[in-house]
Structure formats: structure tokens, C-alpha cells
Amino acid sequence: MRTLLKILLMLSAVVLTTGATIYFFKTRLGPPQPVEATEAHYNHVAQAVNALGPTLPTDSLHRQFFRVNHLIGFLTDSQLLDSAEIGNLKRQAISRYVPLLNDWCFNVFEGSSWSSTDLATINRQTQWVAKISGPDGKVILDNMEDMQGEKARLKTIGDINKRYKNARSLCSKYKYYSHDSCAETMRQAKEYKNDGYLSNNRGLMERLDTLAARLNRSHFAHLKDRTKHLKQYRYMGSYDEVYKQYQHYREAIDKYQADATNFYGNTSEVRSCLAKLPALRDSLSLYRRNGERYYKDLESSRDSWRDSSSPSGFHFEIIREDH
């Protein structure tokens, strides 16, 4: 019995060793065998695409879309997806993600406060998704007929974001440069304040409101400074120059009186500035008259000096003799 058991164990060992050797030669040393075609990689990405849905929190939605694109890119580089699969998966991802992205962006714009983080995400995601291309190098969204409405919404979002940046930049232009520049600045400010989306942003509207007050103060300070400048008539070289400057500054005051309320609003500060214009005009007239008298006196002094310096009472005559 014991001998029989030993024989059976030895036979089992021989069978196992022989089978392992045959498997090794067949799978490792034998010729390559064809691999059964499957859609495992495609299905894996499709499952990630299907996870893009309205139930995802916003941050998770953006991360999931990034994950899908990363998977497609990795499998493409590894040559595990063909061109048709790549294009199909990208179209599916875009068709699910873009409407949700657009809805979220407009929801941000309808709020009264737009965070810098949300605006950065809007700018980044909308620009990225609008440029995603297929295997042929063409922008996928351009060739999706059923997504043209969403493409138009993406463009509107980009335009809103651009106008918002321009409006923020405009709020820094509170220094007077010229009457025309003031007119253009306030025209743009009114346009932004009447914008259907920008007007929702309470902080931006407050900055645009203070822009008018700050620009008005700078404008009026410029008029006061120019009036004081005419006081330096002694250094202007001639009364013609004094009068030229006087006319220029007087015209600037008249323009302010005509346009200040329209530019900056009918506020108490604007009305106070308007009430001070007669005093500025009086000062200009005074400096002009002083300048006129100064240059007349200066010219008279020069004439007197020339008269007193000319030779008189002497006569020289040279007589030439002929030889």
C-alpha cells in the first residue's frame, strides 16, 4: 500500500512537471498568438463619460471631465483606441459636459457676487472645451450640429467675461486726461451699468458709481490747477501766450459746466463744483489782466531803455583828400 502511494505521488509529479513545461513552451517560447478583440478600453472610458451628469457637484464635474480627457489621451498615446473610438468618446463627453458647464456659468452671472475663483474656472473651462479637437485635428464642437446652440452659449459666456474684465479695468481710470477721454470713459461706464449680466454684479456697479465721483473730482482739480497756472504769467514769454492759455482754460471751464451733470450725474458734489466755476472764471480774468499790464509795462520799460541808450549830440564826418 505504501509502495503504491509512492508510485502515485511520483506519477503526479511527473504529470505536473510535464504540463508546466508544455505550457511554458507554448506561451513563452512559441510563436505569438492572436489576441481576442475586445472593447474593454472603450467601455472603461464610456463608463467615465456616463458619470458626467447633473448630480455631480460643480468641482467634481470639472474634475470628471478632465479625467475623461486624460484617459482618452493616455489610451490614444498607447494605441489602445482607434480614431473612430476617440472621436465618438470625445463627442459623447462634450455633449454631456458643455450644457452643464453653460448652465453653471450663467448661474454664476445671475448672482450678485462673482468670485475670482469662479471667474477663473469659467475662463479656463470654456476656452479649453471650445478648442478640443478630434483625431482629424478639427475642433469637435464645430462639427456637432446638435450642439451649435450650446456653442453659441459658450461664446456669450466668453463675451460676458471679457466685458467684465474691461469694466474692472475701466474702474481704474479715475484721473483726468482730457475732456474727450472723460466723455468716453463715462460712456463706457453707462454701457456696462446697463449690461443685462454685469448689472447683476453689485460690487462692480458700486465701483462704476464711485468712478463717476472720482473722475469728477479729478476733472475739477485739473481746472483749478490750470487756473493757478495762469497766475505764472510772468514766465509765459508774451501776452499773446497768456491770452492763448486764458482762452484754452476758459473753454475747458465752459465745457465742464455744459457736460458735468451729464457725465457724472446730478449729485451734490457735482453741483458744488459747478457753483465754484464763477470764482475760477474771475481768477482767470484777473490773471489775464495782470498779465496784460505786466507785458505792457515790460514793453514800455524796454522802449525807454532803448531811447536812453541811443547816441545823440555828436556828429562825425570823415573828409577824404585827393593826392
Short mmCIF file of C-alpha atoms in Angstrom, two decimals:
data_model
loop_
_atom_site.label_atom_id
_atom_site.label_comp_id
_atom_site.label_asym_id
_atom_site.label_seq_id
_atom_site.Cartn_x
_atom_site.Cartn_y
_atom_site.Cartn_z
CA MET A 1 0.00 0.00 0.00
CA ARG A 2 2.79 2.34 0.92
CA THR A 3 4.64 1.44 -2.30
CA LEU A 4 1.53 2.15 -4.37
CA LEU A 5 1.13 5.55 -2.75
CA LYS A 6 4.73 6.44 -3.57
CA ILE A 7 4.20 5.40 -7.17
CA LEU A 8 1.07 7.60 -7.47
CA LEU A 9 2.87 10.61 -5.99
CA MET A 10 5.77 10.18 -8.40
CA LEU A 11 3.40 9.90 -11.37
CA SER A 12 1.55 13.08 -10.25
CA ALA A 13 4.81 14.97 -10.01
CA VAL A 14 5.83 13.84 -13.49
CA VAL A 15 2.46 14.92 -14.95
CA LEU A 16 2.61 18.34 -13.32
CA THR A 17 6.17 18.93 -14.41
CA THR A 18 5.42 17.86 -17.95
CA GLY A 19 2.30 20.03 -18.12
CA ALA A 20 4.15 23.09 -16.81
CA THR A 21 6.93 22.56 -19.34
CA ILE A 22 4.46 22.27 -22.22
CA TYR A 23 2.63 25.46 -21.04
CA PHE A 24 5.91 27.36 -20.78
CA PHE A 25 7.00 26.36 -24.28
CA LYS A 26 3.57 27.16 -25.72
CA THR A 27 3.07 30.55 -24.05
CA ARG A 28 6.62 31.85 -23.77
CA LEU A 29 8.71 30.21 -26.46
CA GLY A 30 6.03 29.51 -29.02
CA PRO A 31 5.04 31.89 -31.83
CA PRO A 32 2.77 34.88 -30.94
CA GLN A 33 -0.91 34.05 -30.81
CA PRO A 34 -3.64 36.47 -31.90
CA VAL A 35 -5.31 38.38 -29.06
CA GLU A 36 -9.06 38.29 -28.91
CA ALA A 37 -10.51 41.65 -29.88
CA THR A 38 -12.45 43.35 -27.05
CA GLU A 39 -13.81 46.84 -26.27
CA ALA A 40 -12.54 46.87 -22.70
CA HIS A 41 -10.68 50.18 -23.03
CA TYR A 42 -13.52 51.86 -24.90
CA ASN A 43 -16.05 50.65 -22.33
CA HIS A 44 -13.84 51.85 -19.49
CA VAL A 45 -13.80 55.40 -20.89
CA ALA A 46 -17.50 55.24 -21.79
CA GLN A 47 -18.26 54.43 -18.17
CA ALA A 48 -16.32 57.55 -17.09
CA VAL A 49 -18.22 59.61 -19.68
CA ASN A 50 -21.57 58.38 -18.35
CA ALA A 51 -20.57 59.65 -14.91
CA LEU A 52 -20.80 63.22 -16.28
CA GLY A 53 -24.20 64.24 -15.03
CA PRO A 54 -26.17 66.99 -13.27
CA THR A 55 -25.96 65.20 -9.92
CA LEU A 56 -22.22 65.83 -9.69
CA PRO A 57 -21.11 68.85 -7.63
CA THR A 58 -19.54 71.55 -9.79
CA ASP A 59 -15.93 70.85 -8.80
CA SER A 60 -16.46 67.11 -9.29
CA LEU A 61 -17.99 67.75 -12.71
CA HIS A 62 -14.92 69.67 -13.89
CA ARG A 63 -12.57 67.04 -12.45
CA GLN A 64 -14.51 64.21 -14.08
CA PHE A 65 -14.35 65.89 -17.48
CA PHE A 66 -10.60 66.30 -17.03
CA ARG A 67 -10.33 62.62 -16.07
CA VAL A 68 -12.21 61.56 -19.21
CA ASN A 69 -9.92 63.60 -21.47
CA HIS A 70 -6.84 62.34 -19.66
CA LEU A 71 -7.98 58.72 -20.14
CA ILE A 72 -8.66 59.27 -23.83
CA GLY A 73 -5.28 60.90 -24.29
CA PHE A 74 -3.45 58.14 -22.44
CA LEU A 75 -5.16 55.32 -24.34
CA THR A 76 -4.64 57.18 -27.61
CA ASP A 77 -0.91 57.51 -26.96
CA SER A 78 -0.82 53.81 -26.07
CA GLN A 79 -2.63 52.98 -29.35
CA LEU A 80 -5.42 51.22 -27.47
CA LEU A 81 -8.21 53.23 -29.14
CA ASP A 82 -8.79 53.70 -32.85
CA SER A 83 -9.74 57.00 -34.50
CA ALA A 84 -13.45 56.23 -34.60
CA GLU A 85 -13.50 55.36 -30.89
CA ILE A 86 -11.57 58.51 -29.97
CA GLY A 87 -13.91 60.80 -31.90
CA ASN A 88 -17.02 59.06 -30.57
CA LEU A 89 -15.89 59.24 -26.93
CA LYS A 90 -14.93 62.91 -27.19
CA ARG A 91 -18.27 63.80 -28.79
CA GLN A 92 -20.13 61.96 -26.05
CA ALA A 93 -18.14 63.73 -23.32
CA ILE A 94 -18.65 67.16 -24.87
CA SER A 95 -22.38 66.61 -25.43
CA ARG A 96 -22.82 65.74 -21.74
CA TYR A 97 -20.43 68.29 -20.23
CA VAL A 98 -20.95 71.51 -22.20
CA PRO A 99 -24.66 72.05 -21.39
CA LEU A 100 -23.92 71.54 -17.68
CA LEU A 101 -20.92 73.89 -17.89
CA ASN A 102 -23.01 76.55 -19.62
CA ASP A 103 -25.79 76.29 -17.05
CA TRP A 104 -23.31 76.70 -14.22
CA CYS A 105 -21.64 79.73 -15.85
CA PHE A 106 -24.94 81.56 -16.36
CA ASN A 107 -25.93 80.72 -12.81
CA VAL A 108 -22.75 82.48 -11.63
CA PHE A 109 -23.51 85.53 -13.80
CA GLU A 110 -27.03 85.77 -12.43
CA GLY A 111 -25.69 86.12 -8.89
CA SER A 112 -24.89 89.40 -7.17
CA SER A 113 -21.30 88.45 -6.34
CA TRP A 114 -18.84 86.81 -8.76
CA SER A 115 -15.85 85.22 -7.05
CA SER A 116 -12.45 85.39 -8.68
CA THR A 117 -12.19 81.59 -8.37
CA ASP A 118 -15.43 81.05 -10.29
CA LEU A 119 -14.41 83.55 -12.97
CA ALA A 120 -11.04 81.86 -13.40
CA THR A 121 -12.77 78.48 -13.74
CA ILE A 122 -15.24 79.89 -16.27
CA ASN A 123 -12.44 81.36 -18.34
CA ARG A 124 -10.32 78.20 -18.21
CA GLN A 125 -13.02 75.61 -18.85
CA THR A 126 -14.91 77.44 -21.60
CA GLN A 127 -11.76 78.21 -23.57
CA TRP A 128 -10.50 74.65 -23.17
CA VAL A 129 -13.67 72.83 -24.21
CA ALA A 130 -14.14 75.15 -27.20
CA LYS A 131 -10.75 74.05 -28.60
CA ILE A 132 -10.85 70.27 -28.07
CA SER A 133 -10.06 68.60 -31.38
CA GLY A 134 -10.67 65.16 -32.79
CA PRO A 135 -8.28 62.69 -34.48
CA ASP A 136 -8.51 64.76 -37.68
CA GLY A 137 -7.28 67.88 -35.89
CA LYS A 138 -10.58 69.73 -36.32
CA VAL A 139 -12.45 71.30 -33.39
CA ILE A 140 -15.09 68.76 -32.40
CA LEU A 141 -17.70 71.29 -31.27
CA ASP A 142 -17.65 72.97 -34.69
CA ASN A 143 -18.84 69.77 -36.37
CA MET A 144 -21.57 68.79 -33.89
CA GLU A 145 -24.77 70.08 -35.48
CA ASP A 146 -26.89 69.34 -32.42
CA MET A 147 -24.51 71.40 -30.21
CA GLN A 148 -24.48 74.70 -32.13
CA GLY A 149 -26.86 76.26 -29.62
CA GLU A 150 -24.53 75.33 -26.78
CA LYS A 151 -21.58 76.62 -28.80
CA ALA A 152 -23.37 79.98 -29.09
CA ARG A 153 -23.93 80.00 -25.32
CA LEU A 154 -20.21 79.37 -24.81
CA LYS A 155 -19.43 82.40 -26.96
CA THR A 156 -21.88 84.53 -24.97
CA ILE A 157 -20.18 83.43 -21.76
CA GLY A 158 -16.80 84.42 -23.19
CA ASP A 159 -18.17 87.83 -24.20
CA ILE A 160 -19.59 88.43 -20.71
CA ASN A 161 -16.29 87.50 -19.11
CA LYS A 162 -14.43 89.84 -21.48
CA ARG A 163 -16.80 92.77 -20.77
CA TYR A 164 -16.42 92.16 -17.05
CA LYS A 165 -12.62 92.38 -17.31
CA ASN A 166 -12.91 95.58 -19.38
CA ALA A 167 -15.31 97.08 -16.85
CA ARG A 168 -12.93 96.29 -13.99
CA SER A 169 -10.10 97.89 -15.95
CA LEU A 170 -12.25 100.96 -16.63
CA CYS A 171 -12.75 101.48 -12.90
CA SER A 172 -9.04 102.29 -12.57
CA LYS A 173 -9.33 105.24 -14.98
CA TYR A 174 -10.22 107.90 -12.44
CA LYS A 175 -7.63 110.53 -13.44
CA TYR A 176 -8.44 113.39 -15.80
CA TYR A 177 -6.56 113.40 -19.10
CA SER A 178 -8.86 115.28 -21.43
CA HIS A 179 -12.48 116.26 -21.83
CA ASP A 180 -12.92 113.74 -24.62
CA SER A 181 -11.37 110.91 -22.59
CA CYS A 182 -13.77 111.68 -19.74
CA ALA A 183 -16.69 111.54 -22.15
CA GLU A 184 -15.58 108.15 -23.48
CA THR A 185 -14.89 106.72 -20.03
CA MET A 186 -18.32 107.68 -18.72
CA ARG A 187 -20.00 106.44 -21.92
CA GLN A 188 -18.42 103.03 -21.39
CA ALA A 189 -19.33 103.05 -17.70
CA LYS A 190 -23.00 103.70 -18.52
CA GLU A 191 -22.91 100.92 -21.12
CA TYR A 192 -21.57 98.44 -18.56
CA LYS A 193 -24.09 99.57 -15.94
CA ASN A 194 -26.91 98.83 -18.39
CA ASP A 195 -25.50 95.42 -19.35
CA GLY A 196 -28.01 92.66 -18.62
CA TYR A 197 -25.46 90.44 -16.86
CA LEU A 198 -22.87 92.90 -15.50
CA SER A 199 -25.62 94.86 -13.77
CA ASN A 200 -26.19 91.82 -11.53
CA ASN A 201 -22.75 92.24 -10.01
CA ARG A 202 -23.29 94.55 -7.05
CA GLY A 203 -19.59 95.13 -6.37
CA LEU A 204 -18.88 96.11 -9.97
CA MET A 205 -21.83 98.50 -10.04
CA GLU A 206 -20.61 100.19 -6.86
CA ARG A 207 -17.14 100.65 -8.35
CA LEU A 208 -18.63 102.12 -11.52
CA ASP A 209 -20.71 104.50 -9.38
CA THR A 210 -17.65 105.69 -7.47
CA LEU A 211 -15.79 106.06 -10.76
CA ALA A 212 -18.04 109.00 -11.69
CA ALA A 213 -17.38 110.75 -8.38
CA ARG A 214 -13.62 110.18 -8.53
CA LEU A 215 -13.34 111.30 -12.14
CA ASN A 216 -15.39 114.41 -11.40
CA ARG A 217 -13.03 115.33 -8.55
CA SER A 218 -10.01 114.82 -10.81
CA HIS A 219 -11.63 116.87 -13.59
CA PHE A 220 -12.43 119.79 -11.31
CA ALA A 221 -8.98 119.62 -9.69
CA HIS A 222 -7.49 119.93 -13.20
CA LEU A 223 -9.49 123.13 -13.81
CA LYS A 224 -8.30 124.61 -10.53
CA ASP A 225 -4.72 123.68 -11.33
CA ARG A 226 -4.91 125.29 -14.79
CA THR A 227 -6.36 128.44 -13.28
CA LYS A 228 -3.44 128.65 -10.85
CA HIS A 229 -1.07 128.02 -13.73
CA LEU A 230 -2.18 131.24 -15.43
CA LYS A 231 -1.01 133.06 -12.33
CA GLN A 232 2.51 132.36 -13.60
CA TYR A 233 2.00 134.79 -16.50
CA ARG A 234 5.44 136.35 -15.89
CA TYR A 235 7.08 133.17 -17.21
CA MET A 236 4.97 132.73 -20.34
CA GLY A 237 7.12 134.98 -22.52
CA SER A 238 4.45 137.23 -24.01
CA TYR A 239 0.93 138.46 -23.54
CA ASP A 240 -0.09 136.56 -26.68
CA GLU A 241 0.81 133.33 -24.89
CA VAL A 242 -1.02 134.45 -21.75
CA TYR A 243 -4.15 135.20 -23.75
CA LYS A 244 -3.88 131.90 -25.61
CA GLN A 245 -3.73 129.99 -22.33
CA TYR A 246 -6.55 132.07 -20.90
CA GLN A 247 -8.85 131.17 -23.80
CA HIS A 248 -7.94 127.49 -23.53
CA TYR A 249 -8.65 127.31 -19.80
CA ARG A 250 -11.83 129.35 -20.12
CA GLU A 251 -13.06 126.95 -22.80
CA ALA A 252 -12.28 123.99 -20.52
CA ILE A 253 -14.37 125.55 -17.74
CA ASP A 254 -17.26 126.17 -20.15
CA LYS A 255 -17.15 122.55 -21.32
CA TYR A 256 -17.22 121.29 -17.76
CA GLN A 257 -20.24 123.46 -16.99
CA ALA A 258 -22.03 122.13 -20.06
CA ASP A 259 -21.28 118.42 -19.56
CA ALA A 260 -20.54 117.72 -15.89
CA THR A 261 -24.09 116.74 -14.94
CA ASN A 262 -24.42 114.51 -17.98
CA PHE A 263 -21.01 112.94 -17.37
CA TYR A 264 -21.00 112.49 -13.60
CA GLY A 265 -24.64 112.76 -12.55
CA ASN A 266 -26.72 115.35 -10.77
CA THR A 267 -25.04 114.81 -7.40
CA SER A 268 -24.41 117.26 -4.60
CA GLU A 269 -20.66 117.08 -5.27
CA VAL A 270 -21.11 117.96 -8.95
CA ARG A 271 -23.47 120.82 -8.06
CA SER A 272 -20.90 122.11 -5.56
CA CYS A 273 -18.21 122.12 -8.25
CA LEU A 274 -20.48 123.90 -10.70
CA ALA A 275 -21.16 126.58 -8.09
CA LYS A 276 -17.40 127.28 -7.87
CA LEU A 277 -16.94 127.94 -11.59
CA PRO A 278 -17.68 131.71 -11.44
CA ALA A 279 -14.81 132.11 -8.97
CA LEU A 280 -12.48 130.26 -11.34
CA ARG A 281 -13.52 132.47 -14.22
CA ASP A 282 -12.93 135.59 -12.12
CA SER A 283 -9.45 134.36 -11.20
CA LEU A 284 -8.64 133.64 -14.85
CA SER A 285 -9.77 137.12 -15.86
CA LEU A 286 -7.73 138.68 -13.09
CA TYR A 287 -4.55 136.81 -14.08
CA ARG A 288 -5.13 137.71 -17.73
CA ARG A 289 -5.47 141.41 -16.92
CA ASN A 290 -2.41 141.28 -14.67
CA GLY A 291 -0.52 139.58 -17.47
CA GLU A 292 -1.61 142.19 -19.98
CA ARG A 293 -0.48 145.00 -17.69
CA TYR A 294 2.79 143.23 -16.88
CA TYR A 295 3.83 142.80 -20.53
CA LYS A 296 2.74 146.35 -21.43
CA ASP A 297 4.87 147.73 -18.60
CA LEU A 298 7.69 145.46 -19.65
CA GLU A 299 7.49 146.69 -23.23
CA SER A 300 7.39 150.32 -22.07
CA SER A 301 10.48 149.74 -19.97
CA ARG A 302 12.28 148.24 -22.94
CA ASP A 303 11.32 151.18 -25.15
CA SER A 304 12.58 153.67 -22.55
CA TRP A 305 15.85 151.80 -22.23
CA ARG A 306 16.35 151.78 -25.99
CA ASP A 307 15.66 155.54 -26.19
CA SER A 308 18.07 156.32 -23.39
CA SER A 309 20.76 154.13 -24.87
CA SER A 310 20.73 155.65 -28.42
CA PRO A 311 23.71 158.13 -29.19
CA SER A 312 22.87 161.88 -29.53
CA GLY A 313 24.72 165.37 -29.73
CA PHE A 314 27.74 164.09 -31.64
CA HIS A 315 28.48 164.15 -35.37
CA PHE A 316 31.46 162.64 -37.04
CA GLU A 317 32.49 163.45 -40.63
CA ILE A 318 35.32 161.82 -42.48
CA ILE A 319 36.90 164.02 -45.18
CA ARG A 320 38.95 162.23 -47.79
CA GLU A 321 41.69 164.21 -49.52
CA ASP A 322 42.81 163.61 -53.02
CA HIS A 323 46.51 163.19 -53.55
#
